[in-house]
Amino acid sequence: MFIVWKSKNHFIAILSALLILVAAAGTCSAAEIIVHKGESIQAVVDNANEGDTIIVEPGTYNEGVTLSTNNLVIVSRSGNPEDTIIQGNGFYLTQGTQGIAIRGFTLKGTGISYGIYLEEYTNCIIEKNKIMNYATGIDSNIYSTYTINNNEISNCESGIYVGECRFDATISNNRISNCGTGINVGDLGYPQIENNMITNNDRGIALMYEGGATIVGNTINHNKNCGLYDNGDRGSTIYNNYFNNSVNVIFGDYHNSPNKWNTTRTTGKNIIGGPYIEGNYWAKPDGTGFSQTHYDVNGDGIAKETVRFNEKEIDYAALVHPKPVKHEQPEETPTETPTETPTETPTETPTETPTETPTKTPTKTPTETPTETPTETPTKTPTETPTETPTETPTEEVPSEKTDDTGSSSSGGRSHRSSSGGGSTGGSPEPQKNVEFKDTAQVFIPNEKPVYFNFTNNVTVVDYISFTSKRTVGKTTAIVENLKNRSESVSDSPEGVVYKFFNVWVGNGGYGDSDKILNATISFKVQKSWIQENDIDPSSIVLHKHDDKKKEWIKLPVSLAIEDDQFLHFIANVPGYSFFVITGTKDELNATAIDAQAAITSNESDNASNITSNADKPKLPGFGIIGGIICLLCILLYRIKER
């Protein structure tokens, strides 16, 4: 019995020792190492062990970092990319490096090389970084697996390049802008591209050669050349995306296998807030996209017509909004006509009645009725056919796209009132009498994911707003208001020539102008005709936001995103949403040149008139005769002298 008890004690002691050793080993392999400002990140990485976490203090580090130890986590201490900056080639993952996580850095390049480079057979998570000014922001090689999530990538030739990835590769919730190509898929790459904001690039997404992708839930906006360039020989799956580009899709010569533009209809909120997920939303910045000119007729949010690029490339279930409510238009017409006609007829003279009635009736009809009533379709279809056919494929555009039926006004949108009529502004403090046009959008706001409110009615200066929420808010409405004059809640105006005052409201209780949101942006447009008529220098256009606490205007720089026939479209980072105004400055050099030319023209005109007037004046008689007599007298005197 004693021997058995002693053996058990030995066994327990040995087991305890082993557990202590395992715990100690685990503790050693999960060390946290601090990189202080002024120290080398690379030096710490070189001395790190597998499983370590490297925490980098705020500061600017002028170096590239090579990672070759597995299971390293390298993060900024603050988690804020703005205060932890690496200037140079960023991070390089050597072949076969596994389990790397990179979070919370700003990577700044010089227009060459890479921000993060993944060699063959690497595996990593890259999230919450800002990457800018590289040839390629994130460059992946063959057989790499990765998650690229919630990064901001800008001013690169390629934002993200996807190489041959036969395993899991996910690109999600990123904001990619001002690049040559936002996401470039080549070789045998086939990533999952989902919920990204891809805007203001030359091309949004490019599928090249053997490359393809599953493309779902992305907002692909205002890309100059096209939203999607498909030159791949593998069919991709593309649905529930929001396309809004002058040209949404271009197919290259290498493209062969058709894409799937739909998925099986699924109940759930789609990218425009409709009840089913199935196809894509097709818009254009000028308001003539398929989904802007076709409507939901039975409440399912799906168009009855198809979007055809060619005989093989067809979106059978394009997303659309319900047709704008039209009962308000008839209400306005009968109330206005009888009130004005009888009041004016008896009070004014008979000559006034014919002049008044025709002017009001035609102006009202083309401006408001086409957008509200179904009678628009037969008149608009033929106008669209010749203009749209060469831009995108005839099968998509001819039967479906319509030209802007009412032209434009200085509001930056079509000349019709919002459907709000004279009712409540719905969460806006602005008196309705000062609201010129209004538009609304509603989306579900999740936690720490970018959301986009796209204002598709094209009635205000705002194209869209986007931001990331720090918490889940749920279904939320955003309101944009073009104002007739400066907001009544603001006491002064900023410097410059005012283009338009407008308001943006998100949710209730000041949520949209609080510290509860991050990475807030506004995309807005300015009419070219206003710029020309007022001699405005386009580079001087800025956005001002009113600081309600300090009672002053804050000037916000803007960048030109895209240009179409009528508008310049700009994008600006904003500290929140409330009262805004767009201004510009007169082009003094151009104005001086015009004044100088006018002065020269005036002088030339004066000189010409003087010459003409002198030529027309009659000459005084007698001077010619007197001169002749004097000559004759001189000759006579000369001859007398010779004698």
XYZ file of C-alpha atoms in Angstrom, residues 123-469:
347
model
C -0.575 33.935 -44.296
C -1.580 37.142 -42.552
C -4.231 39.582 -41.333
C -3.866 43.224 -42.370
C -6.365 45.613 -40.827
C -7.000 49.189 -39.702
C -4.029 50.677 -41.552
C -3.648 53.718 -43.811
C -1.491 53.006 -46.874
C -0.614 55.725 -49.379
C 1.750 56.747 -52.179
C 3.069 53.385 -53.371
C 3.248 51.619 -56.697
C 1.179 48.900 -54.986
C -0.450 49.384 -51.606
C -0.717 45.680 -50.731
C 0.938 43.176 -53.077
C 0.304 39.442 -52.736
C 2.124 36.551 -54.404
C 1.109 33.008 -55.309
C -0.563 30.737 -52.762
C -0.824 33.507 -50.185
C -3.817 33.478 -47.854
C -4.937 36.590 -46.062
C -7.638 38.843 -44.725
C -7.309 42.495 -45.721
C -9.925 44.306 -43.657
C -10.879 47.883 -42.818
C -7.846 49.616 -44.329
C -7.682 52.964 -46.103
C -5.593 52.851 -49.285
C -5.006 55.863 -51.537
C -2.763 57.374 -54.208
C -1.213 54.117 -55.400
C -0.937 52.737 -58.920
C -2.702 49.604 -57.612
C -4.442 49.735 -54.270
C -4.427 45.951 -53.785
C -2.896 43.423 -56.170
C -4.137 39.844 -55.867
C -1.795 37.176 -57.193
C -2.432 33.472 -57.537
C -4.468 32.664 -54.442
C -5.996 29.198 -54.507
C -6.907 29.322 -50.854
C -8.762 31.804 -48.673
C -8.215 35.429 -49.627
C -10.692 38.018 -48.353
C -10.682 41.751 -49.080
C -13.401 43.438 -47.028
C -14.535 46.772 -45.587
C -11.661 48.745 -47.128
C -11.762 52.278 -48.512
C -9.719 52.524 -51.706
C -9.489 55.842 -53.552
C -7.425 57.895 -55.987
C -5.503 54.900 -57.317
C -4.863 53.785 -60.879
C -6.751 50.563 -60.124
C -8.485 49.999 -56.796
C -8.248 46.192 -56.718
C -6.320 44.340 -59.439
C -6.881 40.564 -59.676
C -4.389 38.699 -61.866
C -2.831 35.281 -62.477
C -5.135 32.624 -60.974
C -6.401 34.862 -58.219
C -9.983 34.380 -57.043
C -10.535 36.415 -53.849
C -13.694 37.323 -51.977
C -14.153 41.097 -52.477
C -16.917 42.314 -50.186
C -18.266 45.480 -48.573
C -15.522 47.785 -49.842
C -15.801 51.454 -50.832
C -13.922 51.781 -54.135
C -14.117 55.338 -55.392
C -12.376 57.996 -57.476
C -9.868 55.630 -59.087
C -9.202 55.260 -62.807
C -10.600 51.723 -62.623
C -12.456 50.401 -59.616
C -11.797 46.661 -59.966
C -9.800 44.964 -62.745
C -10.051 41.214 -63.438
C -7.107 40.181 -65.597
C -6.417 37.041 -67.652
C -6.964 33.966 -65.433
C -8.194 36.160 -62.575
C -11.736 36.234 -61.237
C -13.522 37.013 -57.974
C -16.659 36.861 -55.904
C -17.679 40.523 -55.730
C -20.462 41.244 -53.235
C -21.766 44.256 -51.312
C -19.288 46.835 -52.654
C -19.916 50.493 -53.423
C -18.031 51.246 -56.640
C -18.440 54.972 -57.216
C -17.127 57.725 -59.476
C -14.241 55.828 -61.029
C -13.016 57.716 -64.070
C -12.449 54.983 -66.680
C -14.908 52.386 -65.406
C -16.209 50.711 -62.282
C -15.275 47.171 -63.384
C -12.775 46.228 -66.094
C -13.241 42.555 -66.899
C -10.446 41.093 -68.998
C -10.458 37.766 -67.171
C -11.055 34.333 -68.588
C -12.744 33.009 -65.457
C -16.370 33.746 -64.782
C -16.870 35.834 -61.652
C -19.856 36.043 -59.321
C -21.025 39.649 -58.978
C -24.146 40.670 -57.047
C -25.541 43.145 -54.501
C -23.058 45.849 -55.525
C -23.724 49.556 -55.947
C -22.258 50.763 -59.268
C -22.287 54.514 -59.947
C -19.788 55.412 -62.678
C -20.057 57.122 -66.055
C -19.131 53.706 -67.511
C -19.883 50.879 -65.127
C -18.439 47.867 -66.969
C -15.903 47.374 -69.778
C -15.049 43.937 -71.165
C -11.523 43.353 -72.488
C -10.537 41.211 -75.468
C -9.356 38.352 -73.234
C -12.703 38.058 -71.459
C -14.473 34.871 -72.435
C -16.333 33.053 -69.662
C -19.563 34.855 -68.683
C -20.109 36.181 -65.185
C -22.982 35.462 -62.832
C -24.604 38.816 -62.077
C -27.196 37.362 -59.688
C -27.531 35.022 -56.759
C -30.511 33.001 -55.601
C -33.021 35.449 -54.215
C -32.483 35.718 -50.463
C -34.566 37.594 -47.919
C -32.433 40.305 -46.348
C -31.521 43.949 -46.693
C -29.684 44.618 -49.948
C -27.174 47.374 -50.618
C -29.884 49.999 -51.273
C -32.072 48.924 -48.355
C -34.499 46.750 -50.321
C -35.997 43.489 -48.992
C -34.154 40.978 -51.205
C -30.548 40.244 -52.198
C -30.266 39.136 -55.822
C -28.797 41.552 -58.410
C -26.863 44.852 -58.562
C -27.749 48.545 -58.491
C -26.766 50.383 -61.708
C -26.441 54.169 -61.474
C -24.569 56.971 -63.223
C -23.393 60.288 -61.797
C -25.669 62.211 -64.187
C -28.742 60.350 -62.950
C -29.363 58.314 -66.136
C -28.393 54.852 -64.902
C -30.708 51.860 -65.344
C -31.632 51.690 -61.654
C -32.284 55.436 -61.589
C -34.739 55.304 -64.488
C -36.534 52.039 -63.666
C -38.675 51.440 -60.624
C -39.990 48.771 -58.284
C -43.620 48.094 -59.192
C -44.564 45.315 -56.768
C -42.554 45.941 -53.592
C -39.751 43.412 -54.117
C -37.120 46.042 -55.054
C -36.258 44.208 -58.296
C -36.661 45.623 -61.820
C -38.871 43.752 -64.243
C -36.530 44.587 -67.137
C -33.041 43.105 -67.432
C -29.686 44.852 -67.724
C -27.972 43.395 -70.790
C -24.328 44.045 -71.534
C -24.332 41.449 -74.311
C -26.071 38.159 -75.024
C -24.131 36.370 -72.259
C -23.655 39.110 -69.676
C -27.067 39.844 -68.154
C -28.224 41.069 -64.761
C -31.695 39.516 -64.521
C -32.577 41.130 -61.191
C -31.227 44.692 -61.069
C -32.004 46.523 -57.834
C -34.327 49.528 -58.018
C -36.183 51.896 -55.717
C -39.957 52.284 -55.567
C -41.336 54.843 -57.991
C -41.484 58.298 -56.351
C -44.882 58.994 -54.834
C -46.970 60.772 -57.444
C -50.125 61.687 -55.538
C -48.475 64.922 -54.334
C -48.039 66.261 -57.859
C -51.770 66.227 -58.742
C -52.477 67.869 -55.391
C -50.150 70.727 -56.226
C -51.488 71.302 -59.764
C -55.211 71.712 -59.008
C -54.591 73.843 -55.940
C -52.250 76.145 -57.784
C -54.165 76.499 -61.055
C -57.571 77.529 -59.698
C -56.100 79.824 -57.078
C -53.904 81.699 -59.491
C -56.206 81.839 -62.506
C -59.304 83.307 -60.858
C -57.330 85.706 -58.697
C -55.361 87.065 -61.577
C -58.116 87.146 -64.167
C -60.434 89.602 -62.416
C -57.706 91.791 -60.940
C -55.416 92.056 -63.906
C -56.367 93.366 -67.298
C -57.381 90.838 -69.966
C -53.978 91.146 -71.597
C -52.324 89.710 -68.456
C -54.209 86.415 -68.422
C -52.757 84.857 -71.595
C -49.234 85.869 -70.693
C -49.433 84.508 -67.161
C -51.076 81.160 -67.870
C -48.741 79.826 -70.608
C -45.614 80.786 -68.727
C -46.563 78.889 -65.580
C -48.017 75.797 -67.176
C -45.100 74.681 -69.418
C -42.476 75.526 -66.831
C -44.153 73.407 -64.190
C -44.873 70.454 -66.446
C -41.370 69.500 -67.709
C -39.727 70.308 -64.402
C -41.807 68.193 -62.068
C -44.142 65.868 -63.947
C -41.577 63.682 -65.801
C -39.936 62.512 -62.611
C -43.215 61.802 -60.878
C -45.447 60.264 -63.585
C -45.060 57.208 -65.810
C -45.781 59.163 -68.984
C -42.067 59.958 -69.171
C -40.954 56.654 -70.676
C -42.027 56.983 -74.338
C -40.596 60.459 -74.696
C -37.238 59.692 -73.176
C -36.269 56.351 -74.634
C -35.445 57.603 -78.149
C -33.295 60.449 -76.850
C -31.077 58.087 -74.908
C -30.417 55.539 -77.635
C -27.809 57.380 -79.739
C -25.885 58.858 -76.818
C -25.512 55.819 -74.595
C -24.952 53.056 -77.128
C -21.194 53.594 -77.666
C -20.444 54.100 -73.962
C -21.710 50.785 -72.681
C -23.216 47.891 -74.557
C -26.354 48.607 -76.567
C -28.278 45.760 -74.971
C -28.032 47.382 -71.577
C -28.572 50.998 -72.451
C -30.969 51.251 -75.397
C -34.116 49.939 -73.731
C -33.464 51.246 -70.290
C -31.404 54.392 -69.853
C -32.960 57.862 -70.003
C -31.457 61.285 -70.349
C -31.762 63.853 -67.597
C -35.262 64.985 -68.366
C -35.267 68.362 -66.747
C -31.744 69.643 -67.145
C -29.870 71.110 -64.208
C -30.083 74.045 -61.892
C -27.554 75.691 -59.620
C -28.669 73.271 -56.942
C -26.561 70.605 -58.576
C -29.438 68.318 -59.440
C -32.621 68.034 -61.435
C -35.024 70.894 -61.177
C -37.809 69.291 -59.204
C -38.934 69.509 -55.626
C -38.481 66.717 -53.167
C -41.449 64.531 -52.368
C -41.541 65.984 -48.895
C -43.796 68.788 -50.101
C -44.567 71.179 -47.340
C -44.422 68.648 -44.515
C -41.905 67.988 -41.769
C -38.218 67.807 -42.591
C -37.991 64.578 -40.551
C -35.160 65.154 -38.106
C -33.964 68.464 -39.549
C -33.983 71.702 -37.544
C -34.075 73.771 -40.754
C -37.350 75.674 -41.345
C -39.062 74.152 -44.364
C -39.477 77.566 -46.022
C -35.673 77.714 -46.484
C -35.349 74.192 -47.973
C -35.047 74.226 -51.753
C -34.544 70.486 -52.409
C -34.339 67.483 -50.103
C -33.221 63.868 -50.482
C -33.081 60.965 -48.014
C -31.365 57.586 -47.792
C -31.684 54.812 -45.231
C -29.192 52.076 -44.358
C -28.402 49.744 -41.470
C -25.383 50.975 -39.468
C -23.317 48.153 -37.933
C -20.384 48.403 -35.560
C -16.958 49.384 -36.983
C -17.824 48.838 -40.637
C -17.976 51.569 -43.273
C -21.478 52.539 -44.373
C -22.557 54.538 -47.417
C -25.639 56.666 -47.907
C -26.113 57.111 -51.659
C -28.513 59.880 -52.674
C -29.807 58.502 -55.936
C -32.550 61.009 -56.775
C -29.931 63.506 -57.983
C -31.768 66.508 -56.551
C -29.103 67.979 -54.251
C -25.399 68.777 -54.454
C -24.493 65.638 -52.467
C -23.724 62.366 -54.279
C -23.102 60.280 -51.158
C -21.742 60.315 -47.610
C -19.765 57.560 -45.884
C -18.406 56.905 -42.399
C -17.632 54.194 -39.862
C -19.683 53.954 -36.685
